[in-house]
Each structure stands twice: as C-alpha cells, then as structure tokens.
CSV table of C-alpha atoms in Angstrom, one decimal:
chain,number,residue,atom,x,y,z
A,1,UNK,CA,-164.1,-61.8,52.9
A,2,UNK,CA,-163.7,-58.9,55.3
A,3,UNK,CA,-165.5,-55.7,55.8
A,4,UNK,CA,-163.2,-52.8,54.7
A,5,UNK,CA,-162.2,-50.4,57.3
A,6,UNK,CA,-164.2,-47.2,56.3
A,7,UNK,CA,-161.2,-45.1,57.1
A,8,UNK,CA,-159.1,-46.9,54.5
A,9,UNK,CA,-161.6,-47.1,51.6
A,10,UNK,CA,-159.5,-46.4,48.5
A,11,UNK,CA,-160.7,-43.8,45.9
A,12,UNK,CA,-162.9,-45.7,43.5
A,13,UNK,CA,-163.4,-44.6,40.0
A,14,UNK,CA,-166.0,-47.2,39.4
A,15,UNK,CA,-168.5,-49.0,41.6
A,16,UNK,CA,-167.4,-52.2,39.8
A,17,UNK,CA,-163.8,-51.9,40.9
A,18,UNK,CA,-164.4,-54.2,43.9
A,19,UNK,CA,-165.5,-57.0,41.5
A,20,UNK,CA,-162.1,-57.3,40.0
A,21,UNK,CA,-160.6,-59.0,43.0
A,22,UNK,CA,-157.3,-57.1,42.5
A,23,UNK,CA,-156.8,-58.4,39.0
A,24,UNK,CA,-157.5,-55.6,36.6
A,25,UNK,CA,-157.0,-57.8,33.5
A,26,UNK,CA,-160.2,-59.6,34.4
A,27,UNK,CA,-161.8,-60.5,31.1
A,28,UNK,CA,-165.4,-59.5,31.8
A,29,UNK,CA,-164.3,-55.9,31.8
A,30,UNK,CA,-162.2,-56.0,28.7
A,31,UNK,CA,-158.8,-57.5,28.1
A,32,UNK,CA,-156.1,-56.4,25.8
A,33,UNK,CA,-156.5,-58.9,23.0
A,34,UNK,CA,-153.2,-60.3,21.9
A,35,UNK,CA,-152.3,-61.5,18.5
A,36,UNK,CA,-154.6,-64.3,17.6
A,37,UNK,CA,-151.7,-65.8,15.6
A,38,UNK,CA,-149.2,-65.6,18.4
A,39,UNK,CA,-146.6,-68.3,17.9
A,40,UNK,CA,-148.2,-69.4,14.5
A,41,UNK,CA,-145.7,-69.6,11.6
A,42,UNK,CA,-146.9,-66.9,9.3
A,43,UNK,CA,-144.2,-67.2,6.7
A,44,UNK,CA,-145.6,-66.8,3.2
A,45,UNK,CA,-145.0,-69.9,1.1
A,46,UNK,CA,-142.5,-69.7,-1.7
A,47,UNK,CA,-143.7,-68.4,-5.0
A,48,UNK,CA,-146.8,-66.7,-3.5
A,49,UNK,CA,-147.4,-63.0,-4.1
A,50,UNK,CA,-147.8,-61.4,-0.6
A,51,UNK,CA,-150.4,-58.9,-1.8
A,52,UNK,CA,-152.5,-61.6,-3.5
A,53,UNK,CA,-152.4,-63.8,-0.4
A,54,UNK,CA,-153.5,-60.8,1.8
A,55,UNK,CA,-156.3,-59.8,-0.6
A,56,UNK,CA,-157.5,-63.4,-0.7
A,57,UNK,CA,-157.6,-63.6,3.1
A,58,UNK,CA,-159.5,-60.3,3.1
A,59,UNK,CA,-162.1,-61.8,0.7
A,60,UNK,CA,-162.7,-64.8,2.9
A,61,UNK,CA,-162.4,-62.8,6.1
A,62,UNK,CA,-164.8,-60.1,4.9
A,63,UNK,CA,-167.4,-62.6,3.9
A,64,UNK,CA,-167.3,-64.0,7.4
A,65,UNK,CA,-167.2,-60.6,9.2
A,66,UNK,CA,-170.1,-59.1,7.2
A,67,UNK,CA,-172.3,-62.1,7.6
A,68,UNK,CA,-171.5,-62.3,11.2
A,69,UNK,CA,-172.6,-58.7,11.6
A,70,UNK,CA,-175.8,-59.4,9.7
A,71,UNK,CA,-176.6,-62.5,11.8
A,72,UNK,CA,-175.9,-60.6,15.0
A,73,UNK,CA,-178.7,-58.2,14.1
A,74,UNK,CA,-181.1,-61.0,14.9
A,75,UNK,CA,-179.9,-61.0,18.5
A,76,UNK,CA,-183.0,-60.6,20.7
A,77,UNK,CA,-185.2,-60.4,17.5
A,78,UNK,CA,-185.3,-64.1,16.4
A,79,UNK,CA,-188.6,-66.0,16.3
A,80,UNK,CA,-187.7,-67.8,19.5
A,81,UNK,CA,-184.9,-68.1,22.1
A,82,UNK,CA,-183.3,-71.3,20.5
A,83,UNK,CA,-183.0,-69.6,17.1
A,84,UNK,CA,-181.7,-66.4,18.8
A,85,UNK,CA,-179.0,-68.4,20.4
A,86,UNK,CA,-178.3,-70.5,17.3
A,87,UNK,CA,-177.8,-67.4,15.1
A,88,UNK,CA,-175.6,-65.8,17.7
A,89,UNK,CA,-173.5,-68.9,17.8
A,90,UNK,CA,-173.1,-69.0,14.1
A,91,UNK,CA,-172.2,-65.3,14.0
A,92,UNK,CA,-169.6,-66.0,16.7
A,93,UNK,CA,-168.0,-68.8,14.7
A,94,UNK,CA,-167.8,-66.6,11.7
A,95,UNK,CA,-166.4,-63.7,13.7
A,96,UNK,CA,-163.7,-66.0,14.9
A,97,UNK,CA,-162.9,-67.1,11.4
A,98,UNK,CA,-162.9,-63.4,10.3
A,99,UNK,CA,-160.4,-62.5,13.1
A,100,UNK,CA,-157.9,-65.1,12.1
A,101,UNK,CA,-158.3,-64.4,8.4
A,102,UNK,CA,-157.9,-60.6,8.8
A,103,UNK,CA,-154.9,-61.2,11.1
A,104,UNK,CA,-153.4,-63.5,8.4
A,105,UNK,CA,-154.0,-60.8,5.7
A,106,UNK,CA,-152.1,-58.3,7.8
A,107,UNK,CA,-149.3,-60.7,8.5
A,108,UNK,CA,-149.0,-61.5,4.8
A,109,UNK,CA,-148.9,-57.9,3.6
A,110,UNK,CA,-148.9,-55.2,6.3
A,111,UNK,CA,-149.6,-52.5,3.7
A,112,UNK,CA,-153.3,-53.6,3.5
A,113,UNK,CA,-153.8,-52.4,7.0
A,114,UNK,CA,-155.1,-48.8,7.2
A,115,UNK,CA,-152.9,-46.3,9.0
A,116,UNK,CA,-154.2,-45.3,12.5
A,117,UNK,CA,-153.1,-42.4,14.7
A,118,UNK,CA,-149.7,-42.9,16.3
A,119,UNK,CA,-150.0,-45.0,19.5
A,120,UNK,CA,-153.4,-46.5,18.7
A,121,UNK,CA,-153.8,-49.8,20.5
A,122,UNK,CA,-156.0,-51.3,17.7
A,123,UNK,CA,-154.5,-54.6,16.6
A,124,UNK,CA,-154.2,-55.0,12.8
A,125,UNK,CA,-157.3,-57.2,12.5
A,126,UNK,CA,-159.3,-54.5,14.2
A,127,UNK,CA,-157.8,-51.8,12.0
A,128,UNK,CA,-158.9,-53.8,9.0
A,129,UNK,CA,-162.4,-54.4,10.3
A,130,UNK,CA,-163.1,-50.9,11.7
A,131,UNK,CA,-161.1,-48.5,9.7
A,132,UNK,CA,-161.3,-49.6,6.1
A,133,UNK,CA,-163.8,-47.8,3.7
A,134,UNK,CA,-166.5,-49.7,1.9
A,135,UNK,CA,-164.5,-49.9,-1.4
A,136,UNK,CA,-161.7,-51.8,0.4
A,137,UNK,CA,-164.0,-54.6,1.6
A,138,UNK,CA,-163.8,-57.6,-0.6
A,139,UNK,CA,-166.8,-59.6,0.5
A,140,UNK,CA,-169.4,-61.0,-1.9
A,141,UNK,CA,-172.6,-59.0,-2.0
A,142,UNK,CA,-174.7,-62.0,-0.8
A,143,UNK,CA,-173.6,-61.5,2.8
A,144,UNK,CA,-174.3,-57.7,3.0
A,145,UNK,CA,-178.0,-57.7,1.9
A,146,UNK,CA,-180.6,-57.0,4.5
A,147,UNK,CA,-181.7,-59.9,6.7
A,148,UNK,CA,-185.3,-59.7,5.6
A,149,UNK,CA,-187.5,-62.1,7.5
A,150,UNK,CA,-186.3,-65.4,9.0
A,151,UNK,CA,-186.9,-67.2,5.7
A,152,UNK,CA,-184.7,-64.8,3.8
A,153,UNK,CA,-182.0,-65.3,6.4
A,154,UNK,CA,-182.2,-69.1,6.2
A,155,UNK,CA,-182.1,-69.1,2.4
A,156,UNK,CA,-179.0,-66.9,2.5
A,157,UNK,CA,-177.4,-69.0,5.2
A,158,UNK,CA,-178.0,-72.2,3.2
A,159,UNK,CA,-176.5,-70.7,0.0
A,160,UNK,CA,-173.5,-69.3,1.9
A,161,UNK,CA,-172.7,-72.1,4.2
A,162,UNK,CA,-173.1,-74.8,1.5
A,163,UNK,CA,-170.6,-72.9,-0.7
A,164,UNK,CA,-168.2,-72.0,2.1
A,165,UNK,CA,-168.1,-75.5,3.5
A,166,UNK,CA,-167.2,-77.0,0.1
A,167,UNK,CA,-164.6,-74.3,-0.5
A,168,UNK,CA,-163.0,-74.7,3.0
A,169,UNK,CA,-162.8,-78.5,2.5
A,170,UNK,CA,-160.6,-77.9,-0.4
A,171,UNK,CA,-158.7,-75.1,1.3
A,172,UNK,CA,-157.5,-77.5,4.0
A,173,UNK,CA,-154.9,-78.6,1.3
A,174,UNK,CA,-153.6,-75.0,1.1
A,175,UNK,CA,-149.8,-74.6,1.1
A,176,UNK,CA,-150.3,-71.7,3.5
A,177,UNK,CA,-150.4,-73.3,6.9
A,178,UNK,CA,-152.6,-70.6,8.4
A,179,UNK,CA,-155.2,-70.9,5.7
A,180,UNK,CA,-155.2,-74.7,5.9
A,181,UNK,CA,-155.6,-74.6,9.7
A,182,UNK,CA,-158.4,-72.0,9.6
A,183,UNK,CA,-160.1,-74.0,6.9
A,184,UNK,CA,-159.9,-77.3,8.8
A,185,UNK,CA,-161.4,-75.7,11.9
A,186,UNK,CA,-164.0,-73.9,9.9
A,187,UNK,CA,-165.2,-77.1,8.2
A,188,UNK,CA,-166.2,-78.6,11.6
A,189,UNK,CA,-168.1,-75.5,12.5
A,190,UNK,CA,-169.8,-74.9,9.2
A,191,UNK,CA,-171.1,-78.4,9.0
A,192,UNK,CA,-173.4,-77.4,11.9
A,193,UNK,CA,-174.3,-74.1,10.2
A,194,UNK,CA,-175.2,-75.7,6.9
A,195,UNK,CA,-177.3,-78.5,8.4
A,196,UNK,CA,-179.1,-75.9,10.6
A,197,UNK,CA,-180.0,-73.9,7.5
A,198,UNK,CA,-181.0,-76.9,5.5
A,199,UNK,CA,-183.3,-78.2,8.3
A,200,UNK,CA,-185.0,-74.8,8.6
A,201,UNK,CA,-185.3,-74.6,4.8
A,202,UNK,CA,-187.1,-77.9,4.8
A,203,UNK,CA,-189.2,-77.0,7.8
A,204,UNK,CA,-190.4,-73.7,6.3
A,205,UNK,CA,-191.0,-75.3,2.9
A,206,UNK,CA,-193.1,-78.1,4.4
A,207,UNK,CA,-194.6,-76.0,7.2
A,208,UNK,CA,-197.6,-73.8,6.6
A,209,UNK,CA,-198.8,-72.0,3.4
A,210,UNK,CA,-197.4,-68.8,4.9
A,211,UNK,CA,-194.0,-70.2,5.8
A,212,UNK,CA,-193.7,-71.7,2.3
A,213,UNK,CA,-194.7,-68.5,0.6
A,214,UNK,CA,-192.1,-66.6,2.6
A,215,UNK,CA,-189.4,-69.2,1.9
A,216,UNK,CA,-190.0,-69.1,-1.9
A,217,UNK,CA,-190.0,-65.4,-1.8
A,218,UNK,CA,-186.8,-65.3,0.3
A,219,UNK,CA,-185.0,-67.7,-2.0
A,220,UNK,CA,-185.8,-65.8,-5.1
A,221,UNK,CA,-184.7,-62.6,-3.4
A,222,UNK,CA,-181.4,-64.2,-2.5
A,223,UNK,CA,-180.8,-66.1,-5.7
A,224,UNK,CA,-179.5,-63.2,-7.8
A,225,UNK,CA,-176.5,-62.9,-5.4
A,226,UNK,CA,-175.6,-66.6,-5.7
A,227,UNK,CA,-173.7,-66.5,-9.0
A,228,UNK,CA,-171.0,-64.2,-7.5
A,229,UNK,CA,-170.0,-66.9,-5.1
A,230,UNK,CA,-168.7,-69.0,-8.0
A,231,UNK,CA,-167.3,-66.4,-10.3
A,232,UNK,CA,-163.5,-66.4,-9.9
A,233,UNK,CA,-161.8,-63.1,-9.4
A,234,UNK,CA,-158.3,-62.7,-10.8
A,235,UNK,CA,-156.8,-62.9,-7.3
A,236,UNK,CA,-158.6,-66.1,-6.6
A,237,UNK,CA,-157.4,-67.6,-9.8
A,238,UNK,CA,-153.8,-66.6,-9.0
A,239,UNK,CA,-153.8,-67.9,-5.4
A,240,UNK,CA,-155.4,-71.1,-6.6
A,241,UNK,CA,-152.6,-71.5,-9.2
A,242,UNK,CA,-150.0,-70.9,-6.5
A,243,UNK,CA,-151.5,-73.7,-4.4
A,244,UNK,CA,-152.7,-71.5,-1.5
A,245,UNK,CA,-156.3,-70.7,-2.5
A,246,UNK,CA,-159.3,-72.3,-4.1
A,247,UNK,CA,-160.8,-71.2,-7.4
A,248,UNK,CA,-164.5,-70.9,-6.4
A,249,UNK,CA,-165.8,-72.0,-9.8
A,250,UNK,CA,-164.4,-75.5,-9.0
A,251,UNK,CA,-166.9,-76.1,-6.1
A,252,UNK,CA,-170.0,-75.1,-8.2
A,253,UNK,CA,-171.0,-78.7,-9.2
A,254,UNK,CA,-170.7,-80.0,-5.7
A,255,UNK,CA,-172.7,-77.2,-4.2
A,256,UNK,CA,-175.4,-77.6,-6.9
A,257,UNK,CA,-175.8,-81.3,-6.0
A,258,UNK,CA,-176.3,-80.4,-2.4
A,259,UNK,CA,-178.8,-77.6,-3.1
A,260,UNK,CA,-180.8,-79.9,-5.5
A,261,UNK,CA,-181.0,-82.3,-2.6
A,262,UNK,CA,-182.4,-79.6,-0.3
A,263,UNK,CA,-184.8,-78.4,-3.0
A,264,UNK,CA,-186.0,-81.9,-3.9
A,265,UNK,CA,-186.7,-82.8,-0.2
A,266,UNK,CA,-188.5,-79.5,0.3
A,267,UNK,CA,-190.5,-79.6,-2.9
A,268,UNK,CA,-189.1,-76.3,-4.0
A,269,UNK,CA,-188.2,-75.4,-7.6
A,270,UNK,CA,-184.8,-74.0,-8.3
A,271,UNK,CA,-185.3,-70.3,-8.9
A,272,UNK,CA,-184.9,-68.9,-12.4
A,273,UNK,CA,-183.8,-65.4,-11.6
A,274,UNK,CA,-181.0,-63.6,-13.4
A,275,UNK,CA,-177.8,-62.8,-11.4
A,276,UNK,CA,-177.5,-59.3,-10.0
A,277,UNK,CA,-175.2,-57.4,-12.4
A,278,UNK,CA,-172.0,-55.7,-11.3
A,279,UNK,CA,-170.9,-52.3,-12.4
A,280,UNK,CA,-168.8,-52.8,-15.5
A,281,UNK,CA,-168.5,-56.4,-14.3
A,282,UNK,CA,-167.1,-55.3,-11.0
A,283,UNK,CA,-168.8,-56.8,-7.9
A,284,UNK,CA,-168.2,-57.3,-4.2
A,285,UNK,CA,-164.8,-59.0,-4.7
A,286,UNK,CA,-163.7,-55.8,-6.4
A,287,UNK,CA,-164.9,-53.6,-3.7
A,288,UNK,CA,-168.2,-52.6,-5.3
A,289,UNK,CA,-171.1,-53.0,-2.9
A,290,UNK,CA,-174.8,-52.3,-2.5
A,291,UNK,CA,-176.4,-49.5,-0.6
A,292,UNK,CA,-177.2,-51.9,2.3
A,293,UNK,CA,-173.5,-52.4,2.9
A,294,UNK,CA,-172.9,-48.7,3.7
A,295,UNK,CA,-175.5,-48.7,6.4
A,296,UNK,CA,-174.2,-52.0,7.9
A,297,UNK,CA,-170.6,-50.7,7.8
A,298,UNK,CA,-171.5,-47.4,9.5
A,299,UNK,CA,-173.1,-49.3,12.3
A,300,UNK,CA,-170.2,-51.7,12.6
A,301,UNK,CA,-167.5,-49.0,12.6
A,302,UNK,CA,-169.0,-45.9,14.2
A,303,UNK,CA,-167.8,-46.5,17.8
A,304,UNK,CA,-164.3,-47.6,16.9
A,305,UNK,CA,-163.9,-44.7,14.5
A,306,UNK,CA,-165.0,-42.2,17.1
A,307,UNK,CA,-162.4,-43.5,19.5
A,308,UNK,CA,-159.3,-44.6,17.4
A,309,UNK,CA,-157.2,-44.5,20.6
A,310,UNK,CA,-159.7,-46.6,22.6
A,311,UNK,CA,-158.9,-49.9,24.3
A,312,UNK,CA,-161.8,-52.3,24.4
B,1,UNK,CA,-139.4,-66.6,48.5
B,2,UNK,CA,-136.3,-66.7,46.2
B,3,UNK,CA,-135.7,-70.3,47.1
B,4,UNK,CA,-139.3,-71.2,46.2
B,5,UNK,CA,-139.1,-69.4,42.9
B,6,UNK,CA,-135.9,-71.2,42.0
B,7,UNK,CA,-137.3,-74.5,43.0
B,8,UNK,CA,-140.4,-73.8,40.9
B,9,UNK,CA,-138.4,-73.2,37.8
B,10,UNK,CA,-138.6,-76.7,36.5
B,11,UNK,CA,-140.6,-78.3,33.8
B,12,UNK,CA,-142.7,-80.7,35.9
B,13,UNK,CA,-143.7,-77.8,38.1
B,14,UNK,CA,-144.6,-75.5,35.2
B,15,UNK,CA,-146.5,-78.3,33.6
B,16,UNK,CA,-148.4,-79.1,36.8
B,17,UNK,CA,-149.4,-75.4,37.2
B,18,UNK,CA,-150.5,-75.0,33.6
B,19,UNK,CA,-152.4,-78.3,33.7
B,20,UNK,CA,-154.4,-77.1,36.8
B,21,UNK,CA,-155.7,-73.9,35.1
B,22,UNK,CA,-159.4,-74.3,34.5
B,23,UNK,CA,-161.7,-73.4,31.6
B,24,UNK,CA,-163.4,-70.1,32.4
B,25,UNK,CA,-166.8,-71.2,31.1
B,26,UNK,CA,-166.7,-74.8,32.4
B,27,UNK,CA,-164.6,-74.5,35.6
B,28,UNK,CA,-165.0,-78.1,36.5
B,29,UNK,CA,-162.6,-78.9,33.6
B,30,UNK,CA,-158.9,-78.1,33.5
B,31,UNK,CA,-157.4,-76.9,30.2
B,32,UNK,CA,-155.6,-80.3,30.2
B,33,UNK,CA,-158.8,-82.3,30.6
B,34,UNK,CA,-160.4,-80.2,27.9
B,35,UNK,CA,-157.5,-81.0,25.5
B,36,UNK,CA,-156.8,-77.3,24.9
B,37,UNK,CA,-153.4,-77.4,26.6
B,38,UNK,CA,-151.1,-78.7,23.8
B,39,UNK,CA,-147.6,-78.3,25.4
B,40,UNK,CA,-145.5,-76.7,28.1
B,41,UNK,CA,-141.8,-76.0,27.7
B,42,UNK,CA,-139.3,-74.3,29.8
B,43,UNK,CA,-136.7,-72.4,27.7
B,44,UNK,CA,-133.3,-71.0,28.6
B,45,UNK,CA,-133.5,-68.6,31.5
B,46,UNK,CA,-136.7,-70.1,32.9
B,47,UNK,CA,-139.0,-68.7,30.3
B,48,UNK,CA,-142.1,-70.8,30.1
B,49,UNK,CA,-143.8,-71.4,26.7
B,50,UNK,CA,-147.3,-72.7,26.9
B,51,UNK,CA,-149.1,-73.8,23.7
B,52,UNK,CA,-152.9,-73.9,23.6
B,53,UNK,CA,-155.4,-74.5,20.8
B,54,UNK,CA,-158.9,-72.9,20.5
B,55,UNK,CA,-162.0,-75.1,20.8
B,56,UNK,CA,-164.0,-73.0,18.3
B,57,UNK,CA,-162.6,-70.2,16.1
B,58,UNK,CA,-164.6,-67.5,17.9
B,59,UNK,CA,-164.4,-68.9,21.4
B,60,UNK,CA,-164.1,-65.8,23.6
B,61,UNK,CA,-162.6,-67.8,26.5
B,62,UNK,CA,-159.2,-68.0,24.7
B,63,UNK,CA,-158.2,-64.5,26.0
B,64,UNK,CA,-159.1,-65.5,29.5
B,65,UNK,CA,-157.3,-68.8,29.3
B,66,UNK,CA,-154.2,-66.9,28.2
B,67,UNK,CA,-154.5,-64.4,31.0
B,68,UNK,CA,-155.1,-67.2,33.6
B,69,UNK,CA,-152.1,-69.2,32.4
B,70,UNK,CA,-149.8,-66.2,32.6
B,71,UNK,CA,-151.0,-65.2,36.1
B,72,UNK,CA,-151.0,-68.6,37.6
B,73,UNK,CA,-147.5,-69.3,36.3
B,74,UNK,CA,-146.3,-66.0,37.5
B,75,UNK,CA,-147.7,-66.6,40.9
B,76,UNK,CA,-145.8,-69.9,40.9
B,77,UNK,CA,-142.6,-68.0,40.3
B,78,UNK,CA,-142.2,-68.1,36.6
B,79,UNK,CA,-141.5,-64.5,35.7
B,80,UNK,CA,-141.6,-64.9,31.9
B,81,UNK,CA,-144.5,-66.7,30.3
B,82,UNK,CA,-145.3,-66.9,26.6
B,83,UNK,CA,-148.7,-68.3,25.5
B,84,UNK,CA,-148.7,-69.5,21.9
B,85,UNK,CA,-151.6,-70.6,19.8
B,86,UNK,CA,-151.6,-73.8,17.8
B,87,UNK,CA,-154.2,-73.9,15.0
B,88,UNK,CA,-153.2,-77.3,13.7
B,89,UNK,CA,-154.5,-79.9,14.2
B,90,UNK,CA,-157.9,-78.4,15.0
B,91,UNK,CA,-159.3,-79.2,18.4
B,92,UNK,CA,-161.7,-82.1,18.6
B,93,UNK,CA,-164.1,-83.0,21.4
B,94,UNK,CA,-162.4,-86.4,21.2
B,95,UNK,CA,-159.5,-84.8,23.1
B,96,UNK,CA,-161.5,-84.3,26.3
B,97,UNK,CA,-160.0,-86.8,28.8
B,98,UNK,CA,-161.8,-89.5,30.6
B,99,UNK,CA,-161.4,-87.5,33.8
B,100,UNK,CA,-162.8,-84.5,32.0
B,101,UNK,CA,-165.8,-86.5,30.9
B,102,UNK,CA,-166.4,-87.6,34.4
B,103,UNK,CA,-166.2,-84.0,35.7
B,104,UNK,CA,-168.7,-82.9,33.1
B,105,UNK,CA,-171.1,-85.6,34.1
B,106,UNK,CA,-170.6,-84.8,37.8
B,107,UNK,CA,-171.7,-81.3,37.1
B,108,UNK,CA,-174.8,-82.1,35.2
B,109,UNK,CA,-173.3,-81.8,31.7
B,110,UNK,CA,-173.5,-84.5,29.1
B,111,UNK,CA,-170.1,-85.5,27.6
B,112,UNK,CA,-169.6,-85.7,23.8
B,113,UNK,CA,-169.6,-89.0,21.9
B,114,UNK,CA,-167.0,-89.7,19.2
B,115,UNK,CA,-166.7,-86.9,16.6
B,116,UNK,CA,-167.5,-87.9,13.0
B,117,UNK,CA,-164.7,-88.0,10.4
B,118,UNK,CA,-165.2,-87.5,6.7
B,119,UNK,CA,-163.2,-88.1,3.6
B,120,UNK,CA,-164.7,-86.3,0.6
B,121,UNK,CA,-167.8,-84.1,0.7
B,122,UNK,CA,-169.6,-84.0,4.0
B,123,UNK,CA,-173.2,-85.4,3.6
B,124,UNK,CA,-176.0,-83.1,4.4
B,125,UNK,CA,-178.1,-84.1,7.3
B,126,UNK,CA,-181.7,-83.1,7.5
B,127,UNK,CA,-182.6,-84.9,10.6
B,128,UNK,CA,-181.4,-83.7,14.0
B,129,UNK,CA,-178.2,-85.4,15.0
B,130,UNK,CA,-179.0,-88.7,16.7
B,131,UNK,CA,-177.0,-89.2,19.8
B,132,UNK,CA,-177.4,-91.9,22.4
B,133,UNK,CA,-177.4,-89.9,25.6
B,134,UNK,CA,-178.6,-90.2,29.1
B,135,UNK,CA,-179.9,-87.4,31.2
B,136,UNK,CA,-177.0,-86.4,33.5
B,137,UNK,CA,-179.4,-85.8,36.3
B,138,UNK,CA,-181.7,-88.8,36.4
B,139,UNK,CA,-180.0,-91.2,33.9
B,140,UNK,CA,-183.1,-91.6,31.7
B,141,UNK,CA,-182.3,-92.1,28.0
B,142,UNK,CA,-185.6,-90.5,27.0
B,143,UNK,CA,-184.2,-87.1,26.0
B,144,UNK,CA,-185.0,-84.6,23.3
B,145,UNK,CA,-182.7,-82.2,21.4
B,146,UNK,CA,-183.9,-78.6,21.9
B,147,UNK,CA,-181.2,-76.9,19.9
B,148,UNK,CA,-177.8,-77.8,18.4
B,149,UNK,CA,-176.6,-74.4,19.7
B,150,UNK,CA,-176.3,-73.5,23.4
B,151,UNK,CA,-175.0,-71.0,25.9
B,152,UNK,CA,-171.5,-71.4,24.7
B,153,UNK,CA,-170.1,-72.4,21.3
B,154,UNK,CA,-169.4,-75.9,22.3
B,155,UNK,CA,-172.8,-77.0,23.7
B,156,UNK,CA,-176.2,-78.2,22.4
B,157,UNK,CA,-179.4,-78.0,24.5
B,158,UNK,CA,-181.4,-81.0,25.5
B,159,UNK,CA,-184.3,-81.7,27.8
B,160,UNK,CA,-185.1,-84.9,29.6
B,161,UNK,CA,-188.6,-86.2,29.2
B,162,UNK,CA,-188.2,-88.3,32.3
B,163,UNK,CA,-187.3,-85.7,34.9
B,164,UNK,CA,-188.3,-82.8,32.7
B,165,UNK,CA,-185.1,-80.9,33.4
B,166,UNK,CA,-183.1,-79.2,30.6
B,167,UNK,CA,-179.4,-80.1,30.3
B,168,UNK,CA,-176.5,-79.2,28.1
B,169,UNK,CA,-174.5,-81.5,25.9
B,170,UNK,CA,-171.0,-80.8,24.8
B,171,UNK,CA,-171.1,-81.2,21.1
B,172,UNK,CA,-169.0,-83.5,19.0
B,173,UNK,CA,-166.7,-81.6,16.7
C-alpha cells in the first residue's frame, strides 16, 4: 500500500474505483455473466420436439423463478433473522434452478426467447425472465399468489416443495442430460426446503391458538391452487411420453401420502375446498394468470425493461 | 517473460495454478479442496480447459470462481482459458478433501459429515437434522442447531452451549 502522489491521481468516475484493485471484472460490482450451460451438451435427444422441450423447461423454470421472487419479498420482513435468511436461501436455490432451466429452454428452441434491441447484452435466460409478457409465462398459479402471512407462505412452500421434490426425483431419469442434471441437483436442495416447510407447518399447528388459526386459514387459502400442480398439460404429457419429462399426475399419490403424514402429525384436517377454476379450462401452464401475477411481474421486470441495453 | 510463459504451458503447471484458486466465500479452501474443480486439460495450442461444478444451483460464487480461474491462469502465462460447467454428477459435500475439512476446522467452521443417499422417495423429517458435531472453537459437543440455512447456501447455523459462541456448519448435501 502506498500513498498516491497527488499530482498523479487519475480521473475517477466513481469513489469506489480504488476498491477494484485494478481488476474491473471484480464480482462485487457486477460481472458479465457467462452462459450457465457453457460446455454442457445441450443437444436435444432424438425424437423430442424442440418446442415442447423448451416449453416444458419454461414451465419448470417459471415455477422456480416466480416463487423465488415471492420468497424474496420476505427479505427483511420475516418474523426473525433466521427465517429471513432461510427464505432468502430457498429463493436463491430456486433462482439458480430457474436460470439453468430458462437457459435450457433457450438452447432447445431459440425462438422462445423474446427479441431485444440489436446489441443488447442480456443473455437468453435474462431475456426470458425480464422481457416476456405475462401470457408467455407458464408457471402454475400457486407460486404467484400473494405471500400473505408467514403461515400462508409455509403452507404454500409445503405444497410446492413436496410436489416439486417428487417430480424432480423422477426427472433425474430424463433422457435430456441437462434436465436430469438440474433435477438431481434440485432434489438435494429441495429436501431441505420441504423439511423446513413441514417443520414450520407442524410448529404453527401445535403452537398457539393464534398460530394454528392462521395456519388453517393459510392452508385453505392455498389449497384451491393445489390441483393445478397435478393436472397434466398436453406439453407435459408429450414430453413424458418422449422420455424427457414427467407427467405430474403420476406423482399425486406419493405427494398425498407425504401431506397426510404432515396433516396427521399436525392434527390438521385435509381441506375440502374446490380447486380454483381456469378460464375455459386454461390455467397457469397455458399462460393464464391471476391479477397478483401482473403486479409481481411488473416489479420483477421494470428495471430491466427500462434499460434493455444495460449490463448488470 | 516469453521463456516463463512457454515453460508454464504444461499440464502440471496449469493444474497447479487452477488447484490453488480459492473459493471466494470460504478463502481458506481451494476449489480443489472444495471438490468444485473437476478437471484441467491443456488442448492444442496451449488452450487451457478447466471444468468446474456448482455447489448449489444458485451459488453466486460461480461467476467469481470462473473469473478468478481465468485471471490466475492468464497471469501464469496461459493466454487462452475456457471454463466449462459440469452439472453431472451433482456436487456433494462428500467431495471436500481431508485437507479442506482441516482448513474449515482451522478457521472456525464445522465440516460436513457424510451426505445421505436415498433410493426411492426421500422420507420426510420433522425433527431438526441430528449431527454429531463439536464446537470448532472449544471442542464441546453440546451444540444447538439455530437454523439449517446460513450466510451462504452451503452452511447451517449453530451455537455452542459450552462457550456460547455461534458457529457455522457446512451442510451435508
């Protein structure tokens, strides 16, 4: 360390310049993210429709992206610091899964990626996350609904992570090497997510009268969105048949057994609430979303859309 | 300078440089000790191809690791460096080397035990994960899990009821 000669102080654009130590790629101030699938074989397996595979990856990727965004809204608002950190960690795992899945969608069929101004540095997965309109998102509606209180968030996380863990366990056998690898990694991460949600479910149910009241109310608010997880979209049926995807209806029994276990331990009755109807049977997987989604998406996308040429 | 660069264009040298790059969040660990470094090859014309694997899907340290590998190898005279990602098999905390485990302990972090493996559905666990750990500061085995999630994706939070200090445990995955 030496004191700079005042006569040779270079012109600084930013007071932080000196922190870079001469390396302007320093990560803390942004780095140009490279392809998360660099060096990964992204050849589409024989007999698989490229558009179907891309759409399927968008479905699974959008589920993760949207729930990640929702969970991130707890940041600095959770009941205590440990829960704040836990929810941010879960959101980060899901964001990582989303990034890989959206990148895989773009590699399988580049036509799903929205067109950006010439020379925009946004990588395909960012273009998919930040520049698609609501109708092009394929996530289930369960992940987009408002966080509600902590009990609502835990009820949703339990339903989602129990379902997704069972689905990803089967997806590890996908003929698509990217999907099978993303799934194998996701299984390890989501085991922590599911157990976290189940423990909180039990704790709230067996806690105080107030915590139990909130949990019961949170579960019945979330339950109508559960059925959509298990109803197979045509694309899901086709990719399952082609050996690259999983028909979600095939995990329903396994998930039910696990949920019954949580309900029984918690002394909570399985809700009897009708599923939320679609519009002419079209739901989240078809791009039809609830009002809450528009607001979430606006918040997620506003900065990127204002600066399509921006580097982050 | 030219002689040094030519001399450096060899596989053992590239491997040694790549193996000495450290994790940005746990700088006491090299990428090799962490099990993230999966391979180093020198291709025709001296191009170095380094393969790494992410610890967690969303681990933000990956971009830094990639940058650090490129810069360190370039400083060592390798002009062309490709960093590739290997997603399969998924990283396991079992891949942290004995030297890495010792380095964690030396820096007040608790090293992971063996990761669990499952065939078939993964059983639900309502009780906090039971691990037989000792406090990395005082050695007491009287420790409490504070949270399964910590300051980075790979760590859980504990506190020692002996010395009352909190500490971090690298999770089994």
